[in-house]
Amino acid sequence: MSKSYIVPDNIFFQELEDELFILSFNSSEYFGLEGVGKKIWELINDGHTEEETLLELAKLYPDIASETLTTDLRELIDSFCNFGLLVESNKTAETA
């Protein structure tokens, strides 16, 4: 079973050129993402599960070891959740 996530209503994000800007209305904190971090955010926001996101990253970055991608993805998702930028959805790959 692969987890999926949603962006809470109190989070605003906007792409500007090659960077993604994220603002938490609750904490007034601002975050910026580029490159792989931005791509992960886009995939998750488009409804990809954690597993689907990992598979897509493996296609985009074939030279990076699977273990590295898995660890980095998990750490970034954990950071997003810890800052309140994402919350786990009730939707899973099994029910999608």
mmCIF file with all atom_site columns, C-alpha atoms in Angstrom, residues 39-80:
data_model
loop_
_atom_site.group_PDB
_atom_site.id
_atom_site.type_symbol
_atom_site.label_atom_id
_atom_site.label_alt_id
_atom_site.label_comp_id
_atom_site.label_asym_id
_atom_site.label_entity_id
_atom_site.label_seq_id
_atom_site.pdbx_PDB_ins_code
_atom_site.Cartn_x
_atom_site.Cartn_y
_atom_site.Cartn_z
_atom_site.occupancy
_atom_site.B_iso_or_equiv
_atom_site.pdbx_formal_charge
_atom_site.auth_seq_id
_atom_site.auth_comp_id
_atom_site.auth_asym_id
_atom_site.auth_atom_id
_atom_site.pdbx_PDB_model_num
ATOM 1  C CA . LYS A 1 39 ? 9.211  17.859 -9.336  1.00 0.00 ? 39 LYS A CA 1
ATOM 2  C CA . ILE A 1 40 ? 8.281  15.811 -6.259  1.00 0.00 ? 40 ILE A CA 1
ATOM 3  C CA . TRP A 1 41 ? 5.823  18.504 -5.140  1.00 0.00 ? 41 TRP A CA 1
ATOM 4  C CA . GLU A 1 42 ? 4.251  18.605 -8.617  1.00 0.00 ? 42 GLU A CA 1
ATOM 5  C CA . LEU A 1 43 ? 3.855  14.817 -8.777  1.00 0.00 ? 43 LEU A CA 1
ATOM 6  C CA . ILE A 1 44 ? 2.317  14.596 -5.308  1.00 0.00 ? 44 ILE A CA 1
ATOM 7  C CA . ASN A 1 45 ? 0.031  17.553 -5.981  1.00 0.00 ? 45 ASN A CA 1
ATOM 8  C CA . ASP A 1 46 ? -1.087 15.891 -9.232  1.00 0.00 ? 46 ASP A CA 1
ATOM 9  C CA . GLY A 1 47 ? -2.323 12.929 -7.171  1.00 0.00 ? 47 GLY A CA 1
ATOM 10 C CA . HIS A 1 48 ? 0.600  10.528 -7.519  1.00 0.00 ? 48 HIS A CA 1
ATOM 11 C CA . THR A 1 49 ? 1.093  8.186  -4.593  1.00 0.00 ? 49 THR A CA 1
ATOM 12 C CA . GLU A 1 50 ? 4.473  7.899  -2.925  1.00 0.00 ? 50 GLU A CA 1
ATOM 13 C CA . GLU A 1 51 ? 5.196  4.746  -4.946  1.00 0.00 ? 51 GLU A CA 1
ATOM 14 C CA . GLU A 1 52 ? 4.113  6.341  -8.237  1.00 0.00 ? 52 GLU A CA 1
ATOM 15 C CA . THR A 1 53 ? 6.274  9.360  -7.485  1.00 0.00 ? 53 THR A CA 1
ATOM 16 C CA . LEU A 1 54 ? 9.261  7.111  -6.832  1.00 0.00 ? 54 LEU A CA 1
ATOM 17 C CA . LEU A 1 55 ? 8.719  5.259  -10.122 1.00 0.00 ? 55 LEU A CA 1
ATOM 18 C CA . GLU A 1 56 ? 8.527  8.555  -12.012 1.00 0.00 ? 56 GLU A CA 1
ATOM 19 C CA . LEU A 1 57 ? 11.703 9.831  -10.345 1.00 0.00 ? 57 LEU A CA 1
ATOM 20 C CA . ALA A 1 58 ? 13.501 6.612  -11.300 1.00 0.00 ? 58 ALA A CA 1
ATOM 21 C CA . LYS A 1 59 ? 12.590 7.268  -14.944 1.00 0.00 ? 59 LYS A CA 1
ATOM 22 C CA . LEU A 1 60 ? 13.739 10.884 -14.773 1.00 0.00 ? 60 LEU A CA 1
ATOM 23 C CA . TYR A 1 61 ? 16.982 10.141 -12.895 1.00 0.00 ? 61 TYR A CA 1
ATOM 24 C CA . PRO A 1 62 ? 18.136 6.659  -14.004 1.00 0.00 ? 62 PRO A CA 1
ATOM 25 C CA . ASP A 1 63 ? 21.694 7.241  -12.749 1.00 0.00 ? 63 ASP A CA 1
ATOM 26 C CA . ILE A 1 64 ? 20.594 7.670  -9.132  1.00 0.00 ? 64 ILE A CA 1
ATOM 27 C CA . ALA A 1 65 ? 20.418 4.505  -7.033  1.00 0.00 ? 65 ALA A CA 1
ATOM 28 C CA . SER A 1 66 ? 16.930 3.331  -6.108  1.00 0.00 ? 66 SER A CA 1
ATOM 29 C CA . GLU A 1 67 ? 17.823 3.340  -2.396  1.00 0.00 ? 67 GLU A CA 1
ATOM 30 C CA . THR A 1 68 ? 18.964 6.961  -2.614  1.00 0.00 ? 68 THR A CA 1
ATOM 31 C CA . LEU A 1 69 ? 15.773 8.043  -4.389  1.00 0.00 ? 69 LEU A CA 1
ATOM 32 C CA . THR A 1 70 ? 13.642 6.196  -1.858  1.00 0.00 ? 70 THR A CA 1
ATOM 33 C CA . THR A 1 71 ? 15.437 7.724  1.134   1.00 0.00 ? 71 THR A CA 1
ATOM 34 C CA . ASP A 1 72 ? 15.455 11.236 -0.308  1.00 0.00 ? 72 ASP A CA 1
ATOM 35 C CA . LEU A 1 73 ? 11.775 11.066 -1.272  1.00 0.00 ? 73 LEU A CA 1
ATOM 36 C CA . ARG A 1 74 ? 10.772 9.808  2.173   1.00 0.00 ? 74 ARG A CA 1
ATOM 37 C CA . GLU A 1 75 ? 12.808 12.528 3.912   1.00 0.00 ? 75 GLU A CA 1
ATOM 38 C CA . LEU A 1 76 ? 11.321 15.285 1.755   1.00 0.00 ? 76 LEU A CA 1
ATOM 39 C CA . ILE A 1 77 ? 7.755  14.057 2.255   1.00 0.00 ? 77 ILE A CA 1
ATOM 40 C CA . ASP A 1 78 ? 8.392  13.849 6.005   1.00 0.00 ? 78 ASP A CA 1
ATOM 41 C CA . SER A 1 79 ? 9.667  17.444 5.947   1.00 0.00 ? 79 SER A CA 1
ATOM 42 C CA . PHE A 1 80 ? 6.621  18.611 3.991   1.00 0.00 ? 80 PHE A CA 1
#
